[in-house]
Amino acid sequence: QKEVEQDPGPLSVPEGAIVSLNCTYSNSAFQYFMWYRQYSRKGPELLMYTYSSGNKEDGRFTAQVDKSSKYISLFIRDSQPSDSATYLCAMSAQGAQKLVFGQGTRLTINP
Amino acid sequence: GAGVSQSPSNKVTEKGKDVELRCDPISGHTALYWYRQSLGQGLEFLIYFQGNSAPDKSGLPSDRFSAERTGGSVSTLTIQRTQQEDSAVYLCASSRSGGRQETQYFGPGTRLLVL
């Protein structure tokens, strides 16, 4: 079993919809949780970063972490075609430098 | 530079050949990471360099893989006697000092195809 599980999709939604992306994990030592966005043939770029449990909002994006359930989510409101990309969750333990990634979810927003 | 750069962008090689992949981190960044992205596997950590410290090689999949970082800047990932299962995108990332959960900035990757 992988440390981080993420549904690879693909996920296709109409423009303007609310998108929910999720990851589950098994390592209770994870303290830092990130969402990366990766456009086709590009490197991943950091979208959201959360420490421990709680919510974080940045514009149309909201990240949630529920450590008791080992479950993290990314919500995208008023989705736009430019949001079409692969979204990867990543996490790391306290003091660890390496990131452990989910498989990535391929998202398409249809105009 | 403006961002992390990697070369070549694409590499096609024959099984059994050696390949070298290059990474130029963001200027001033002392921490450098290599990851591998395979179809259906997500990103897998390979190796981490921080300044003059011994690298964390815990993610290297076999002794055919090695990496070095010269002068604390440019890094080269070498794969010897390539196998078809080595086909993947190899991504390099850098961060300012490898400190507590700093943002890792990724390059565009090198797409390796082993025939």
CSV table of C-alpha atoms in Angstrom, one decimal:
chain,number,residue,atom,x,y,z
A,1,GLN,CA,0.0,0.0,0.0
A,2,LYS,CA,1.3,3.4,-0.9
A,3,GLU,CA,1.8,6.0,1.8
A,4,VAL,CA,-0.3,8.5,-0.1
A,5,GLU,CA,-3.3,7.5,-2.2
A,6,GLN,CA,-4.9,9.8,-4.7
A,7,ASP,CA,-7.5,9.0,-7.3
A,8,PRO,CA,-5.9,9.6,-10.7
A,9,GLY,CA,-9.1,10.5,-12.4
A,10,PRO,CA,-9.5,11.8,-15.0
A,11,LEU,CA,-12.0,14.3,-13.7
A,12,SER,CA,-14.0,16.5,-16.1
A,13,VAL,CA,-16.3,19.2,-14.9
A,14,PRO,CA,-18.1,22.2,-16.5
A,15,GLU,CA,-16.7,25.7,-16.1
A,16,GLY,CA,-17.9,27.4,-12.9
A,17,ALA,CA,-18.3,24.1,-11.0
A,18,ILE,CA,-16.8,23.5,-7.6
A,19,VAL,CA,-14.1,20.9,-7.8
A,20,SER,CA,-13.1,18.7,-4.9
A,21,LEU,CA,-9.8,16.8,-5.0
A,22,ASN,CA,-8.7,14.5,-2.2
A,23,CYS,CA,-5.9,12.4,-0.8
A,24,THR,CA,-5.6,9.9,2.0
A,25,TYR,CA,-2.4,8.9,3.7
A,26,SER,CA,-1.2,6.3,6.2
A,27,ASN,CA,1.8,7.9,7.9
A,28,SER,CA,0.7,9.7,11.0
A,29,ALA,CA,4.1,11.5,11.1
A,30,PHE,CA,3.2,13.7,8.2
A,31,GLN,CA,2.8,17.3,9.4
A,32,TYR,CA,3.2,19.3,6.2
A,33,PHE,CA,0.7,19.1,3.4
A,34,MET,CA,0.9,20.6,0.0
A,35,TRP,CA,-1.0,20.8,-3.3
A,36,TYR,CA,1.0,21.2,-6.5
A,37,ARG,CA,-0.4,22.0,-9.9
A,38,GLN,CA,1.3,20.6,-13.0
A,39,TYR,CA,0.5,21.7,-16.5
A,40,SER,CA,1.2,19.4,-19.4
A,41,ARG,CA,5.0,19.0,-20.0
A,42,LYS,CA,5.8,21.4,-17.2
A,43,GLY,CA,7.2,20.9,-13.7
A,44,PRO,CA,4.9,21.0,-10.7
A,45,GLU,CA,4.3,24.4,-9.0
A,46,LEU,CA,3.2,24.9,-5.4
A,47,LEU,CA,-0.4,25.9,-5.1
A,48,MET,CA,-1.2,25.6,-1.4
A,49,TYR,CA,0.7,24.7,1.8
A,50,THR,CA,-0.8,23.8,5.1
A,51,TYR,CA,0.8,22.8,8.4
A,52,SER,CA,-1.0,20.3,10.5
A,53,SER,CA,-4.8,20.3,10.6
A,54,GLY,CA,-7.1,23.1,9.6
A,55,ASN,CA,-8.2,25.1,6.6
A,56,LYS,CA,-6.4,27.5,4.4
A,57,GLU,CA,-8.0,29.7,1.7
A,58,ASP,CA,-6.3,31.5,-1.1
A,59,GLY,CA,-8.6,33.1,-3.6
A,60,ARG,CA,-10.7,30.4,-5.3
A,61,PHE,CA,-8.7,27.7,-3.6
A,62,THR,CA,-9.2,26.1,-0.2
A,63,ALA,CA,-7.1,23.4,1.3
A,64,GLN,CA,-8.3,21.3,4.2
A,65,VAL,CA,-6.4,18.9,6.4
A,66,ASP,CA,-8.1,16.4,8.7
A,67,LYS,CA,-5.3,14.6,10.5
A,68,SER,CA,-7.6,12.5,12.6
A,69,SER,CA,-8.9,10.9,9.4
A,70,LYS,CA,-5.6,11.2,7.5
A,71,TYR,CA,-7.5,13.0,4.7
A,72,ILE,CA,-6.7,16.2,2.9
A,73,SER,CA,-8.7,18.1,0.3
A,74,LEU,CA,-8.4,20.8,-2.2
A,75,PHE,CA,-11.5,22.8,-3.3
A,76,ILE,CA,-11.6,25.0,-6.4
A,77,ARG,CA,-14.5,27.4,-6.6
A,78,ASP,CA,-15.7,29.0,-9.8
A,79,SER,CA,-13.5,26.6,-11.8
A,80,GLN,CA,-11.9,28.0,-15.0
A,81,PRO,CA,-10.6,26.3,-18.1
A,82,SER,CA,-7.2,27.5,-17.1
A,83,ASP,CA,-7.4,25.3,-14.0
A,84,SER,CA,-7.2,22.3,-16.3
A,85,ALA,CA,-4.0,20.5,-15.1
A,86,THR,CA,-2.9,17.6,-13.0
A,87,TYR,CA,-3.1,18.3,-9.2
A,88,LEU,CA,-0.7,16.5,-6.9
A,89,CYS,CA,-0.9,16.3,-3.2
A,90,ALA,CA,2.4,16.0,-1.3
A,91,MET,CA,3.3,15.7,2.3
A,92,SER,CA,6.3,15.4,4.6
A,93,ALA,CA,7.1,14.6,8.2
A,94,GLN,CA,8.7,17.0,10.7
A,95,GLY,CA,12.3,17.5,9.9
A,96,ALA,CA,12.1,15.4,6.7
A,97,GLN,CA,13.2,17.0,3.4
A,98,LYS,CA,11.7,14.7,0.9
A,99,LEU,CA,8.2,15.1,-0.2
A,100,VAL,CA,5.9,12.0,-0.6
A,101,PHE,CA,3.5,12.6,-3.5
A,102,GLY,CA,0.1,11.2,-4.5
A,103,GLN,CA,-0.3,9.9,-8.0
A,104,GLY,CA,-2.0,13.1,-9.2
A,105,THR,CA,-5.5,13.8,-10.4
A,106,ARG,CA,-5.9,14.9,-14.0
A,107,LEU,CA,-8.6,17.6,-14.1
A,108,THR,CA,-10.3,19.1,-17.1
A,109,ILE,CA,-12.6,22.2,-16.9
A,110,ASN,CA,-14.9,22.3,-19.9
A,111,PRO,CA,-15.9,25.8,-21.2
B,1,GLY,CA,18.6,32.2,-13.2
B,2,ALA,CA,14.9,32.8,-13.3
B,3,GLY,CA,14.1,29.2,-12.5
B,4,VAL,CA,15.3,25.6,-12.3
B,5,SER,CA,16.6,24.5,-15.7
B,6,GLN,CA,17.1,20.9,-16.9
B,7,SER,CA,18.8,19.4,-19.9
B,8,PRO,CA,18.2,17.7,-22.2
B,9,SER,CA,14.4,18.2,-22.4
B,10,ASN,CA,14.1,14.8,-24.0
B,11,LYS,CA,16.4,11.8,-24.2
B,12,VAL,CA,16.0,8.6,-26.2
B,13,THR,CA,18.5,5.9,-25.6
B,14,GLU,CA,19.0,2.2,-26.1
B,15,LYS,CA,18.8,-0.3,-23.4
B,16,GLY,CA,22.2,-0.8,-21.8
B,17,LYS,CA,23.5,2.7,-22.5
B,18,ASP,CA,24.5,5.2,-19.9
B,19,VAL,CA,22.7,8.6,-19.7
B,20,GLU,CA,23.5,11.8,-17.9
B,21,LEU,CA,20.8,14.3,-16.9
B,22,ARG,CA,21.7,17.8,-15.8
B,23,CYS,CA,20.0,20.3,-13.4
B,24,ASP,CA,20.8,23.9,-12.8
B,25,PRO,CA,19.1,25.1,-9.6
B,26,ILE,CA,17.9,28.6,-8.9
B,27,SER,CA,20.9,30.8,-8.2
B,28,GLY,CA,21.6,31.0,-4.4
B,29,HIS,CA,19.5,27.8,-3.6
B,30,THR,CA,21.6,25.4,-1.6
B,31,ALA,CA,19.2,22.5,-1.5
B,32,LEU,CA,18.6,20.3,-4.6
B,33,TYR,CA,16.3,17.4,-5.1
B,34,TRP,CA,15.8,14.8,-7.8
B,35,TYR,CA,12.5,13.1,-8.3
B,36,ARG,CA,11.2,10.6,-10.9
B,37,GLN,CA,7.7,10.7,-12.4
B,38,SER,CA,6.5,7.5,-14.0
B,39,LEU,CA,3.1,6.8,-15.6
B,40,GLY,CA,0.7,5.8,-12.8
B,41,GLN,CA,3.3,6.2,-10.1
B,42,GLY,CA,3.3,9.9,-9.2
B,43,LEU,CA,6.6,11.6,-8.2
B,44,GLU,CA,9.1,9.4,-6.4
B,45,PHE,CA,12.0,11.0,-4.4
B,46,LEU,CA,15.4,9.9,-5.5
B,47,ILE,CA,18.1,12.0,-3.8
B,48,TYR,CA,18.6,15.2,-1.9
B,49,PHE,CA,21.7,17.5,-1.6
B,50,GLN,CA,22.1,20.2,1.0
B,51,GLY,CA,25.2,22.3,0.9
B,52,ASN,CA,28.4,20.3,1.7
B,53,SER,CA,26.5,17.6,3.7
B,54,ALA,CA,26.4,14.0,2.6
B,55,PRO,CA,23.5,13.6,0.2
B,56,ASP,CA,20.4,11.6,1.2
B,57,LYS,CA,20.4,8.8,-1.3
B,58,SER,CA,17.6,6.8,0.2
B,59,GLY,CA,15.3,7.0,-2.8
B,60,LEU,CA,17.7,5.8,-5.5
B,61,PRO,CA,16.2,2.6,-6.8
B,62,SER,CA,19.4,0.7,-7.6
B,63,ASP,CA,23.1,1.1,-7.8
B,64,ARG,CA,22.8,1.9,-11.4
B,65,PHE,CA,21.6,5.4,-10.3
B,66,SER,CA,24.0,8.0,-9.0
B,67,ALA,CA,24.1,11.7,-8.7
B,68,GLU,CA,26.7,14.4,-7.9
B,69,ARG,CA,26.6,18.1,-7.3
B,70,THR,CA,29.7,20.0,-8.2
B,71,GLY,CA,30.5,23.3,-6.5
B,72,GLY,CA,27.2,23.3,-4.6
B,73,SER,CA,25.3,24.3,-7.8
B,74,VAL,CA,24.9,22.1,-10.9
B,75,SER,CA,23.9,18.5,-10.4
B,76,THR,CA,24.1,15.5,-12.7
B,77,LEU,CA,22.0,12.4,-12.4
B,78,THR,CA,23.6,9.4,-14.1
B,79,ILE,CA,21.8,6.2,-15.0
B,80,GLN,CA,24.1,3.3,-16.0
B,81,ARG,CA,23.1,0.4,-18.1
B,82,THR,CA,19.6,1.8,-18.7
B,83,GLN,CA,16.6,-0.5,-18.6
B,84,GLN,CA,13.2,0.1,-20.2
B,85,GLU,CA,11.7,0.5,-16.7
B,86,ASP,CA,13.9,3.6,-16.3
B,87,SER,CA,11.7,5.4,-18.8
B,88,ALA,CA,10.1,8.3,-17.0
B,89,VAL,CA,10.3,12.1,-16.5
B,90,TYR,CA,13.2,13.0,-14.2
B,91,LEU,CA,12.4,16.2,-12.3
B,92,CYS,CA,14.9,18.4,-10.4
B,93,ALA,CA,13.8,20.9,-7.7
B,94,SER,CA,15.7,23.4,-5.5
B,95,SER,CA,14.9,25.3,-2.4
B,96,ARG,CA,16.6,28.2,-0.6
B,97,SER,CA,18.4,26.3,2.2
B,98,GLY,CA,16.5,23.0,2.7
B,99,GLY,CA,15.2,24.5,5.9
B,100,ARG,CA,11.9,23.6,7.5
B,101,GLN,CA,9.4,22.9,4.8
B,102,GLU,CA,10.7,25.4,2.3
B,103,THR,CA,9.0,25.6,-1.0
B,104,GLN,CA,10.6,23.4,-3.6
B,105,TYR,CA,10.7,24.9,-7.1
B,106,PHE,CA,10.7,22.3,-9.9
B,107,GLY,CA,12.3,22.4,-13.3
B,108,PRO,CA,10.4,21.2,-16.4
B,109,GLY,CA,12.0,17.8,-16.3
B,110,THR,CA,13.9,15.5,-18.7
B,111,ARG,CA,11.8,12.9,-20.5
B,112,LEU,CA,13.8,9.7,-20.8
B,113,LEU,CA,12.7,7.0,-23.1
B,114,VAL,CA,14.7,3.7,-23.1
B,115,LEU,CA,14.1,1.6,-26.1
